[in-house]
Amino acid sequence: VGTSTLSPGDVWATLAGDAPSPLARLLVLEVRLPRVLAAALVGANLAAAGALMQGITRNPLASPGLMGLNAGGGLAMLIAILAWPHISDAMLFVALFVGAAGGATLVFGTAALGRGPASPERLALAGVVVSGLVTSITGYVVLHHGMTQDRLSWTAGGLYSIRWAQVAASAPIGGLGLVGALALAPQVTLLALGVETAAGLGVHPGRTRAAVTAAVLLLVVSSLALAGPVAFLGLMVPHLTRRLVGDDYRSVIPVAMLLGATLALLADLAGRSATFQGAEVPLGVYTALIGAVFFIVLARGLRTGRGWAC
């Protein structure tokens, strides 16, 4: 398991309550199991959040990373920790909510500065600019305040030193967001057809968007608290999911959750297995490498009018 070797039999025996040694129990139940659950929750949260955002905005480039939620929440969390070293979990989540909402507001406000309605390309460009600026500020804060390895890993989208306490604090928030995403799936399907069509079929666009926004914030905040800003997962997974199951969000949301959890687990496993100068590679590095290529292909397809092709 990671840099410590346990046979599959030892792992299963430990999970069944018959650990072959105290070390096996410690590694499996206290180190690896919370990390596996955290990775799965992060992947499911971001995939569901991205699907909701793309559905209600009808923007194929919408995602927590490109819309500024990840960057804004991450900066707010670091500032809160530095300003109040003994800040409670509740207040830390408040800081994440405020930062994520502020980042998204700044992106949409920047995109609205130009003439005419904000196109998907303009919104994506505003997201890249704002997220880059906020991420640079975050990097400055990290470099000038002696961050520990787990905090440095967090800023790159990592699960270094995750323990049960962090999972227990974040899981209820993420779980509430996932339940909300599943409940809102029928309305999002109709909104994706257009506001007038949805209204004609009995959907209240304003209330639905407000509910979706609340669900997205819950999902993103839960993910940020566990792993920091994980790039592009919320962009890629909804597109891959729609290629598999179509445009009905009653299918898109649950399948995206499963696919997102699987990809996050694989990325975290790769990060634990491939170390760089003795330190593991955060899962956010792998999602960023793959996601950057995906984003270029997607944006190119939109610009040429061919849509997304894989």
mmCIF file with all atom_site columns, N, CA and C in Angstrom, residues 87-153:
data_model
loop_
_atom_site.group_PDB
_atom_site.id
_atom_site.type_symbol
_atom_site.label_atom_id
_atom_site.label_alt_id
_atom_site.label_comp_id
_atom_site.label_asym_id
_atom_site.label_entity_id
_atom_site.label_seq_id
_atom_site.pdbx_PDB_ins_code
_atom_site.Cartn_x
_atom_site.Cartn_y
_atom_site.Cartn_z
_atom_site.occupancy
_atom_site.B_iso_or_equiv
_atom_site.pdbx_formal_charge
_atom_site.auth_seq_id
_atom_site.auth_comp_id
_atom_site.auth_asym_id
_atom_site.auth_atom_id
_atom_site.pdbx_PDB_model_num
ATOM 1   N N  . ILE A 1 87  ? -8.526  28.428 14.088  1.00 0.00 ? 87  ILE A N  1
ATOM 2   C CA . ILE A 1 87  ? -9.880  28.595 13.568  1.00 0.00 ? 87  ILE A CA 1
ATOM 3   C C  . ILE A 1 87  ? -10.643 27.271 13.627  1.00 0.00 ? 87  ILE A C  1
ATOM 4   N N  . SER A 1 88  ? -11.917 27.335 13.942  1.00 0.00 ? 88  SER A N  1
ATOM 5   C CA . SER A 1 88  ? -12.742 26.130 14.029  1.00 0.00 ? 88  SER A CA 1
ATOM 6   C C  . SER A 1 88  ? -13.090 25.627 12.632  1.00 0.00 ? 88  SER A C  1
ATOM 7   N N  . ASP A 1 89  ? -13.486 24.355 12.580  1.00 0.00 ? 89  ASP A N  1
ATOM 8   C CA . ASP A 1 89  ? -13.887 23.784 11.288  1.00 0.00 ? 89  ASP A CA 1
ATOM 9   C C  . ASP A 1 89  ? -15.062 24.543 10.689  1.00 0.00 ? 89  ASP A C  1
ATOM 10  N N  . ALA A 1 90  ? -16.003 24.932 11.545  1.00 0.00 ? 90  ALA A N  1
ATOM 11  C CA . ALA A 1 90  ? -17.192 25.638 11.054  1.00 0.00 ? 90  ALA A CA 1
ATOM 12  C C  . ALA A 1 90  ? -16.810 26.954 10.388  1.00 0.00 ? 90  ALA A C  1
ATOM 13  N N  . MET A 1 91  ? -15.929 27.720 11.027  1.00 0.00 ? 91  MET A N  1
ATOM 14  C CA . MET A 1 91  ? -15.527 29.005 10.458  1.00 0.00 ? 91  MET A CA 1
ATOM 15  C C  . MET A 1 91  ? -14.655 28.808 9.217   1.00 0.00 ? 91  MET A C  1
ATOM 16  N N  . LEU A 1 92  ? -13.913 27.708 9.185   1.00 0.00 ? 92  LEU A N  1
ATOM 17  C CA . LEU A 1 92  ? -13.101 27.422 8.000   1.00 0.00 ? 92  LEU A CA 1
ATOM 18  C C  . LEU A 1 92  ? -13.995 27.149 6.792   1.00 0.00 ? 92  LEU A C  1
ATOM 19  N N  . PHE A 1 93  ? -15.079 26.433 7.022   1.00 0.00 ? 93  PHE A N  1
ATOM 20  C CA . PHE A 1 93  ? -16.023 26.183 5.934   1.00 0.00 ? 93  PHE A CA 1
ATOM 21  C C  . PHE A 1 93  ? -16.711 27.473 5.497   1.00 0.00 ? 93  PHE A C  1
ATOM 22  N N  . VAL A 1 94  ? -16.966 28.367 6.438   1.00 0.00 ? 94  VAL A N  1
ATOM 23  C CA . VAL A 1 94  ? -17.540 29.669 6.079   1.00 0.00 ? 94  VAL A CA 1
ATOM 24  C C  . VAL A 1 94  ? -16.579 30.428 5.170   1.00 0.00 ? 94  VAL A C  1
ATOM 25  N N  . ALA A 1 95  ? -15.281 30.404 5.527   1.00 0.00 ? 95  ALA A N  1
ATOM 26  C CA . ALA A 1 95  ? -14.279 31.075 4.696   1.00 0.00 ? 95  ALA A CA 1
ATOM 27  C C  . ALA A 1 95  ? -14.238 30.470 3.297   1.00 0.00 ? 95  ALA A C  1
ATOM 28  N N  . LEU A 1 96  ? -14.346 29.156 3.214   1.00 0.00 ? 96  LEU A N  1
ATOM 29  C CA . LEU A 1 96  ? -14.357 28.499 1.909   1.00 0.00 ? 96  LEU A CA 1
ATOM 30  C C  . LEU A 1 96  ? -15.578 28.902 1.092   1.00 0.00 ? 96  LEU A C  1
ATOM 31  N N  . PHE A 1 97  ? -16.743 28.954 1.733   1.00 0.00 ? 97  PHE A N  1
ATOM 32  C CA . PHE A 1 97  ? -17.961 29.379 1.038   1.00 0.00 ? 97  PHE A CA 1
ATOM 33  C C  . PHE A 1 97  ? -17.791 30.788 0.473   1.00 0.00 ? 97  PHE A C  1
ATOM 34  N N  . VAL A 1 98  ? -17.318 31.697 1.326   1.00 0.00 ? 98  VAL A N  1
ATOM 35  C CA . VAL A 1 98  ? -17.167 33.092 0.909   1.00 0.00 ? 98  VAL A CA 1
ATOM 36  C C  . VAL A 1 98  ? -16.157 33.202 -0.227  1.00 0.00 ? 98  VAL A C  1
ATOM 37  N N  . GLY A 1 99  ? -15.025 32.508 -0.093  1.00 0.00 ? 99  GLY A N  1
ATOM 38  C CA . GLY A 1 99  ? -14.001 32.577 -1.128  1.00 0.00 ? 99  GLY A CA 1
ATOM 39  C C  . GLY A 1 99  ? -14.454 31.992 -2.451  1.00 0.00 ? 99  GLY A C  1
ATOM 40  N N  . ALA A 1 100 ? -15.124 30.842 -2.406  1.00 0.00 ? 100 ALA A N  1
ATOM 41  C CA . ALA A 1 100 ? -15.604 30.213 -3.640  1.00 0.00 ? 100 ALA A CA 1
ATOM 42  C C  . ALA A 1 100 ? -16.647 31.083 -4.331  1.00 0.00 ? 100 ALA A C  1
ATOM 43  N N  . ALA A 1 101 ? -17.591 31.601 -3.545  1.00 0.00 ? 101 ALA A N  1
ATOM 44  C CA . ALA A 1 101 ? -18.618 32.472 -4.128  1.00 0.00 ? 101 ALA A CA 1
ATOM 45  C C  . ALA A 1 101 ? -18.000 33.747 -4.681  1.00 0.00 ? 101 ALA A C  1
ATOM 46  N N  . GLY A 1 102 ? -17.011 34.301 -3.956  1.00 0.00 ? 102 GLY A N  1
ATOM 47  C CA . GLY A 1 102 ? -16.346 35.509 -4.425  1.00 0.00 ? 102 GLY A CA 1
ATOM 48  C C  . GLY A 1 102 ? -15.570 35.286 -5.705  1.00 0.00 ? 102 GLY A C  1
ATOM 49  N N  . GLY A 1 103 ? -14.891 34.142 -5.813  1.00 0.00 ? 103 GLY A N  1
ATOM 50  C CA . GLY A 1 103 ? -14.156 33.835 -7.036  1.00 0.00 ? 103 GLY A CA 1
ATOM 51  C C  . GLY A 1 103 ? -15.068 33.715 -8.239  1.00 0.00 ? 103 GLY A C  1
ATOM 52  N N  . ALA A 1 104 ? -16.201 33.032 -8.060  1.00 0.00 ? 104 ALA A N  1
ATOM 53  C CA . ALA A 1 104 ? -17.152 32.888 -9.167  1.00 0.00 ? 104 ALA A CA 1
ATOM 54  C C  . ALA A 1 104 ? -17.751 34.229 -9.562  1.00 0.00 ? 104 ALA A C  1
ATOM 55  N N  . THR A 1 105 ? -18.069 35.051 -8.558  1.00 0.00 ? 105 THR A N  1
ATOM 56  C CA . THR A 1 105 ? -18.631 36.377 -8.842  1.00 0.00 ? 105 THR A CA 1
ATOM 57  C C  . THR A 1 105 ? -17.650 37.230 -9.636  1.00 0.00 ? 105 THR A C  1
ATOM 58  N N  . LEU A 1 106 ? -16.374 37.148 -9.272  1.00 0.00 ? 106 LEU A N  1
ATOM 59  C CA . LEU A 1 106 ? -15.349 37.921 -9.972  1.00 0.00 ? 106 LEU A CA 1
ATOM 60  C C  . LEU A 1 106 ? -15.207 37.458 -11.424 1.00 0.00 ? 106 LEU A C  1
ATOM 61  N N  . VAL A 1 107 ? -15.289 36.151 -11.653 1.00 0.00 ? 107 VAL A N  1
ATOM 62  C CA . VAL A 1 107 ? -15.189 35.629 -13.022 1.00 0.00 ? 107 VAL A CA 1
ATOM 63  C C  . VAL A 1 107 ? -16.366 36.094 -13.867 1.00 0.00 ? 107 VAL A C  1
ATOM 64  N N  . PHE A 1 108 ? -17.576 35.927 -13.356 1.00 0.00 ? 108 PHE A N  1
ATOM 65  C CA . PHE A 1 108 ? -18.759 36.320 -14.131 1.00 0.00 ? 108 PHE A CA 1
ATOM 66  C C  . PHE A 1 108 ? -18.799 37.836 -14.329 1.00 0.00 ? 108 PHE A C  1
ATOM 67  N N  . GLY A 1 109 ? -18.350 38.589 -13.318 1.00 0.00 ? 109 GLY A N  1
ATOM 68  C CA . GLY A 1 109 ? -18.302 40.038 -13.462 1.00 0.00 ? 109 GLY A CA 1
ATOM 69  C C  . GLY A 1 109 ? -17.309 40.476 -14.515 1.00 0.00 ? 109 GLY A C  1
ATOM 70  N N  . THR A 1 110 ? -16.146 39.824 -14.552 1.00 0.00 ? 110 THR A N  1
ATOM 71  C CA . THR A 1 110 ? -15.135 40.143 -15.564 1.00 0.00 ? 110 THR A CA 1
ATOM 72  C C  . THR A 1 110 ? -15.641 39.806 -16.963 1.00 0.00 ? 110 THR A C  1
ATOM 73  N N  . ALA A 1 111 ? -16.306 38.664 -17.101 1.00 0.00 ? 111 ALA A N  1
ATOM 74  C CA . ALA A 1 111 ? -16.826 38.264 -18.413 1.00 0.00 ? 111 ALA A CA 1
ATOM 75  C C  . ALA A 1 111 ? -17.911 39.209 -18.905 1.00 0.00 ? 111 ALA A C  1
ATOM 76  N N  . ALA A 1 112 ? -18.626 39.848 -17.988 1.00 0.00 ? 112 ALA A N  1
ATOM 77  C CA . ALA A 1 112 ? -19.728 40.736 -18.367 1.00 0.00 ? 112 ALA A CA 1
ATOM 78  C C  . ALA A 1 112 ? -19.257 42.127 -18.779 1.00 0.00 ? 112 ALA A C  1
ATOM 79  N N  . LEU A 1 113 ? -17.953 42.411 -18.654 1.00 0.00 ? 113 LEU A N  1
ATOM 80  C CA . LEU A 1 113 ? -17.449 43.747 -18.974 1.00 0.00 ? 113 LEU A CA 1
ATOM 81  C C  . LEU A 1 113 ? -17.483 44.039 -20.467 1.00 0.00 ? 113 LEU A C  1
ATOM 82  N N  . GLY A 1 114 ? -17.403 43.025 -21.291 1.00 0.00 ? 114 GLY A N  1
ATOM 83  C CA . GLY A 1 114 ? -17.399 43.243 -22.735 1.00 0.00 ? 114 GLY A CA 1
ATOM 84  C C  . GLY A 1 114 ? -18.786 43.543 -23.275 1.00 0.00 ? 114 GLY A C  1
ATOM 85  N N  . ARG A 1 115 ? -18.851 43.794 -24.564 1.00 0.00 ? 115 ARG A N  1
ATOM 86  C CA . ARG A 1 115 ? -20.132 44.077 -25.206 1.00 0.00 ? 115 ARG A CA 1
ATOM 87  C C  . ARG A 1 115 ? -20.900 42.788 -25.464 1.00 0.00 ? 115 ARG A C  1
ATOM 88  N N  . GLY A 1 116 ? -22.201 42.870 -25.310 1.00 0.00 ? 116 GLY A N  1
ATOM 89  C CA . GLY A 1 116 ? -23.052 41.721 -25.589 1.00 0.00 ? 116 GLY A CA 1
ATOM 90  C C  . GLY A 1 116 ? -22.985 40.690 -24.480 1.00 0.00 ? 116 GLY A C  1
ATOM 91  N N  . PRO A 1 117 ? -23.768 39.620 -24.624 1.00 0.00 ? 117 PRO A N  1
ATOM 92  C CA . PRO A 1 117 ? -23.776 38.561 -23.617 1.00 0.00 ? 117 PRO A CA 1
ATOM 93  C C  . PRO A 1 117 ? -22.441 37.825 -23.569 1.00 0.00 ? 117 PRO A C  1
ATOM 94  N N  . ALA A 1 118 ? -22.117 37.322 -22.382 1.00 0.00 ? 118 ALA A N  1
ATOM 95  C CA . ALA A 1 118 ? -20.855 36.610 -22.203 1.00 0.00 ? 118 ALA A CA 1
ATOM 96  C C  . ALA A 1 118 ? -20.919 35.248 -22.889 1.00 0.00 ? 118 ALA A C  1
ATOM 97  N N  . SER A 1 119 ? -20.093 35.051 -23.905 1.00 0.00 ? 119 SER A N  1
ATOM 98  C CA . SER A 1 119 ? -20.047 33.773 -24.614 1.00 0.00 ? 119 SER A CA 1
ATOM 99  C C  . SER A 1 119 ? -19.285 32.756 -23.766 1.00 0.00 ? 119 SER A C  1
ATOM 100 N N  . PRO A 1 120 ? -19.432 31.452 -24.072 1.00 0.00 ? 120 PRO A N  1
ATOM 101 C CA . PRO A 1 120 ? -18.648 30.452 -23.349 1.00 0.00 ? 120 PRO A CA 1
ATOM 102 C C  . PRO A 1 120 ? -17.151 30.715 -23.409 1.00 0.00 ? 120 PRO A C  1
ATOM 103 N N  . GLU A 1 121 ? -16.669 31.162 -24.579 1.00 0.00 ? 121 GLU A N  1
ATOM 104 C CA . GLU A 1 121 ? -15.240 31.429 -24.717 1.00 0.00 ? 121 GLU A CA 1
ATOM 105 C C  . GLU A 1 121 ? -14.808 32.603 -23.848 1.00 0.00 ? 121 GLU A C  1
ATOM 106 N N  . ARG A 1 122 ? -15.628 33.674 -23.814 1.00 0.00 ? 122 ARG A N  1
ATOM 107 C CA . ARG A 1 122 ? -15.276 34.836 -22.999 1.00 0.00 ? 122 ARG A CA 1
ATOM 108 C C  . ARG A 1 122 ? -15.304 34.480 -21.514 1.00 0.00 ? 122 ARG A C  1
ATOM 109 N N  . LEU A 1 123 ? -16.290 33.691 -21.120 1.00 0.00 ? 123 LEU A N  1
ATOM 110 C CA . LEU A 1 123 ? -16.385 33.276 -19.725 1.00 0.00 ? 123 LEU A CA 1
ATOM 111 C C  . LEU A 1 123 ? -15.188 32.414 -19.334 1.00 0.00 ? 123 LEU A C  1
ATOM 112 N N  . ALA A 1 124 ? -14.785 31.528 -20.236 1.00 0.00 ? 124 ALA A N  1
ATOM 113 C CA . ALA A 1 124 ? -13.620 30.690 -19.962 1.00 0.00 ? 124 ALA A CA 1
ATOM 114 C C  . ALA A 1 124 ? -12.354 31.528 -19.866 1.00 0.00 ? 124 ALA A C  1
ATOM 115 N N  . LEU A 1 125 ? -12.210 32.519 -20.751 1.00 0.00 ? 125 LEU A N  1
ATOM 116 C CA . LEU A 1 125 ? -11.038 33.390 -20.716 1.00 0.00 ? 125 LEU A CA 1
ATOM 117 C C  . LEU A 1 125 ? -10.996 34.180 -19.417 1.00 0.00 ? 125 LEU A C  1
ATOM 118 N N  . ALA A 1 126 ? -12.152 34.706 -19.007 1.00 0.00 ? 126 ALA A N  1
ATOM 119 C CA . ALA A 1 126 ? -12.213 35.428 -17.734 1.00 0.00 ? 126 ALA A CA 1
ATOM 120 C C  . ALA A 1 126 ? -11.847 34.503 -16.581 1.00 0.00 ? 126 ALA A C  1
ATOM 121 N N  . GLY A 1 127 ? -12.308 33.248 -16.646 1.00 0.00 ? 127 GLY A N  1
ATOM 122 C CA . GLY A 1 127 ? -11.982 32.291 -15.599 1.00 0.00 ? 127 GLY A CA 1
ATOM 123 C C  . GLY A 1 127 ? -10.503 31.996 -15.526 1.00 0.00 ? 127 GLY A C  1
ATOM 124 N N  . VAL A 1 128 ? -9.874  31.847 -16.689 1.00 0.00 ? 128 VAL A N  1
ATOM 125 C CA . VAL A 1 128 ? -8.432  31.587 -16.721 1.00 0.00 ? 128 VAL A CA 1
ATOM 126 C C  . VAL A 1 128 ? -7.661  32.764 -16.128 1.00 0.00 ? 128 VAL A C  1
ATOM 127 N N  . VAL A 1 129 ? -8.046  33.985 -16.498 1.00 0.00 ? 129 VAL A N  1
ATOM 128 C CA . VAL A 1 129 ? -7.350  35.181 -16.011 1.00 0.00 ? 129 VAL A CA 1
ATOM 129 C C  . VAL A 1 129 ? -7.525  35.334 -14.504 1.00 0.00 ? 129 VAL A C  1
ATOM 130 N N  . VAL A 1 130 ? -8.768  35.267 -14.047 1.00 0.00 ? 130 VAL A N  1
ATOM 131 C CA . VAL A 1 130 ? -9.040  35.457 -12.618 1.00 0.00 ? 130 VAL A CA 1
ATOM 132 C C  . VAL A 1 130 ? -8.421  34.332 -11.793 1.00 0.00 ? 130 VAL A C  1
ATOM 133 N N  . SER A 1 131 ? -8.593  33.093 -12.234 1.00 0.00 ? 131 SER A N  1
ATOM 134 C CA . SER A 1 131 ? -8.021  31.967 -11.496 1.00 0.00 ? 131 SER A CA 1
ATOM 135 C C  . SER A 1 131 ? -6.500  32.054 -11.457 1.00 0.00 ? 131 SER A C  1
ATOM 136 N N  . GLY A 1 132 ? -5.891  32.463 -12.581 1.00 0.00 ? 132 GLY A N  1
ATOM 137 C CA . GLY A 1 132 ? -4.446  32.628 -12.598 1.00 0.00 ? 132 GLY A CA 1
ATOM 138 C C  . GLY A 1 132 ? -3.976  33.692 -11.632 1.00 0.00 ? 132 GLY A C  1
ATOM 139 N N  . LEU A 1 133 ? -4.703  34.819 -11.580 1.00 0.00 ? 133 LEU A N  1
ATOM 140 C CA . LEU A 1 133 ? -4.345  35.896 -10.660 1.00 0.00 ? 133 LEU A CA 1
ATOM 141 C C  . LEU A 1 133 ? -4.474  35.447 -9.211  1.00 0.00 ? 133 LEU A C  1
ATOM 142 N N  . VAL A 1 134 ? -5.603  34.819 -8.891  1.00 0.00 ? 134 VAL A N  1
ATOM 143 C CA . VAL A 1 134 ? -5.832  34.377 -7.513  1.00 0.00 ? 134 VAL A CA 1
ATOM 144 C C  . VAL A 1 134 ? -4.839  33.285 -7.123  1.00 0.00 ? 134 VAL A C  1
ATOM 145 N N  . THR A 1 135 ? -4.536  32.381 -8.044  1.00 0.00 ? 135 THR A N  1
ATOM 146 C CA . THR A 1 135 ? -3.568  31.329 -7.762  1.00 0.00 ? 135 THR A CA 1
ATOM 147 C C  . THR A 1 135 ? -2.179  31.910 -7.528  1.00 0.00 ? 135 THR A C  1
ATOM 148 N N  . SER A 1 136 ? -1.828  32.961 -8.259  1.00 0.00 ? 136 SER A N  1
ATOM 149 C CA . SER A 1 136 ? -0.538  33.625 -8.045  1.00 0.00 ? 136 SER A CA 1
ATOM 150 C C  . SER A 1 136 ? -0.465  34.236 -6.652  1.00 0.00 ? 136 SER A C  1
ATOM 151 N N  . ILE A 1 137 ? -1.557  34.851 -6.232  1.00 0.00 ? 137 ILE A N  1
ATOM 152 C CA . ILE A 1 137 ? -1.605  35.413 -4.878  1.00 0.00 ? 137 ILE A CA 1
ATOM 153 C C  . ILE A 1 137 ? -1.468  34.299 -3.843  1.00 0.00 ? 137 ILE A C  1
ATOM 154 N N  . THR A 1 138 ? -2.137  33.179 -4.098  1.00 0.00 ? 138 THR A N  1
ATOM 155 C CA . THR A 1 138 ? -2.032  32.036 -3.192  1.00 0.00 ? 138 THR A CA 1
ATOM 156 C C  . THR A 1 138 ? -0.593  31.541 -3.109  1.00 0.00 ? 138 THR A C  1
ATOM 157 N N  . GLY A 1 139 ? 0.078   31.455 -4.258  1.00 0.00 ? 139 GLY A N  1
ATOM 158 C CA . GLY A 1 139 ? 1.471   31.042 -4.267  1.00 0.00 ? 139 GLY A CA 1
ATOM 159 C C  . GLY A 1 139 ? 2.358   31.982 -3.475  1.00 0.00 ? 139 GLY A C  1
ATOM 160 N N  . TYR A 1 140 ? 2.101   33.281 -3.589  1.00 0.00 ? 140 TYR A N  1
ATOM 161 C CA . TYR A 1 140 ? 2.864   34.267 -2.818  1.00 0.00 ? 140 TYR A CA 1
ATOM 162 C C  . TYR A 1 140 ? 2.669   34.040 -1.322  1.00 0.00 ? 140 TYR A C  1
ATOM 163 N N  . VAL A 1 141 ? 1.428   33.810 -0.925  1.00 0.00 ? 141 VAL A N  1
ATOM 164 C CA . VAL A 1 141 ? 1.132   33.571 0.489   1.00 0.00 ? 141 VAL A CA 1
ATOM 165 C C  . VAL A 1 141 ? 1.858   32.328 0.987   1.00 0.00 ? 141 VAL A C  1
ATOM 166 N N  . VAL A 1 142 ? 1.840   31.272 0.185   1.00 0.00 ? 142 VAL A N  1
ATOM 167 C CA . VAL A 1 142 ? 2.495   30.023 0.575   1.00 0.00 ? 142 VAL A CA 1
ATOM 168 C C  . VAL A 1 142 ? 3.996   30.221 0.743   1.00 0.00 ? 142 VAL A C  1
ATOM 169 N N  . LEU A 1 143 ? 4.632   30.887 -0.219  1.00 0.00 ? 143 LEU A N  1
ATOM 170 C CA . LEU A 1 143 ? 6.088   31.047 -0.199  1.00 0.00 ? 143 LEU A CA 1
ATOM 171 C C  . LEU A 1 143 ? 6.575   31.942 0.928   1.00 0.00 ? 143 LEU A C  1
ATOM 172 N N  . HIS A 1 144 ? 5.750   32.879 1.359   1.00 0.00 ? 144 HIS A N  1
ATOM 173 C CA . HIS A 1 144 ? 6.192   33.853 2.352   1.00 0.00 ? 144 HIS A CA 1
ATOM 174 C C  . HIS A 1 144 ? 5.703   33.557 3.764   1.00 0.00 ? 144 HIS A C  1
ATOM 175 N N  . HIS A 1 145 ? 5.105   32.387 3.968   1.00 0.00 ? 145 HIS A N  1
ATOM 176 C CA . HIS A 1 145 ? 4.623   32.083 5.313   1.00 0.00 ? 145 HIS A CA 1
ATOM 177 C C  . HIS A 1 145 ? 4.973   30.663 5.749   1.00 0.00 ? 145 HIS A C  1
ATOM 178 N N  . GLY A 1 146 ? 6.022   30.096 5.167   1.00 0.00 ? 146 GLY A N  1
ATOM 179 C CA . GLY A 1 146 ? 6.557   28.825 5.651   1.00 0.00 ? 146 GLY A CA 1
ATOM 180 C C  . GLY A 1 146 ? 5.540   27.712 5.787   1.00 0.00 ? 146 GLY A C  1
ATOM 181 N N  . MET A 1 147 ? 4.840   27.376 4.711   1.00 0.00 ? 147 MET A N  1
ATOM 182 C CA . MET A 1 147 ? 3.825   26.336 4.775   1.00 0.00 ? 147 MET A CA 1
ATOM 183 C C  . MET A 1 147 ? 4.467   24.952 4.945   1.00 0.00 ? 147 MET A C  1
ATOM 184 N N  . THR A 1 148 ? 3.782   24.065 5.668   1.00 0.00 ? 148 THR A N  1
ATOM 185 C CA . THR A 1 148 ? 4.246   22.702 5.862   1.00 0.00 ? 148 THR A CA 1
ATOM 186 C C  . THR A 1 148 ? 3.967   21.872 4.612   1.00 0.00 ? 148 THR A C  1
ATOM 187 N N  . GLN A 1 149 ? 4.522   20.638 4.585   1.00 0.00 ? 149 GLN A N  1
ATOM 188 C CA . GLN A 1 149 ? 4.378   19.810 3.385   1.00 0.00 ? 149 GLN A CA 1
ATOM 189 C C  . GLN A 1 149 ? 2.922   19.499 3.078   1.00 0.00 ? 149 GLN A C  1
ATOM 190 N N  . ASP A 1 150 ? 2.113   19.229 4.126   1.00 0.00 ? 150 ASP A N  1
ATOM 191 C CA . ASP A 1 150 ? 0.718   18.905 3.854   1.00 0.00 ? 150 ASP A CA 1
ATOM 192 C C  . ASP A 1 150 ? -0.026  20.100 3.290   1.00 0.00 ? 150 ASP A C  1
ATOM 193 N N  . ARG A 1 151 ? 0.342   21.327 3.729   1.00 0.00 ? 151 ARG A N  1
ATOM 194 C CA . ARG A 1 151 ? -0.315  22.520 3.192   1.00 0.00 ? 151 ARG A CA 1
ATOM 195 C C  . ARG A 1 151 ? 0.141   22.785 1.760   1.00 0.00 ? 151 ARG A C  1
ATOM 196 N N  . LEU A 1 152 ? 1.431   22.563 1.493   1.00 0.00 ? 152 LEU A N  1
ATOM 197 C CA . LEU A 1 152 ? 1.917   22.720 0.125   1.00 0.00 ? 152 LEU A CA 1
ATOM 198 C C  . LEU A 1 152 ? 1.242   21.717 -0.809  1.00 0.00 ? 152 LEU A C  1
ATOM 199 N N  . SER A 1 153 ? 1.091   20.475 -0.334  1.00 0.00 ? 153 SER A N  1
ATOM 200 C CA . SER A 1 153 ? 0.398   19.469 -1.134  1.00 0.00 ? 153 SER A CA 1
ATOM 201 C C  . SER A 1 153 ? -1.044  19.877 -1.377  1.00 0.00 ? 153 SER A C  1
#
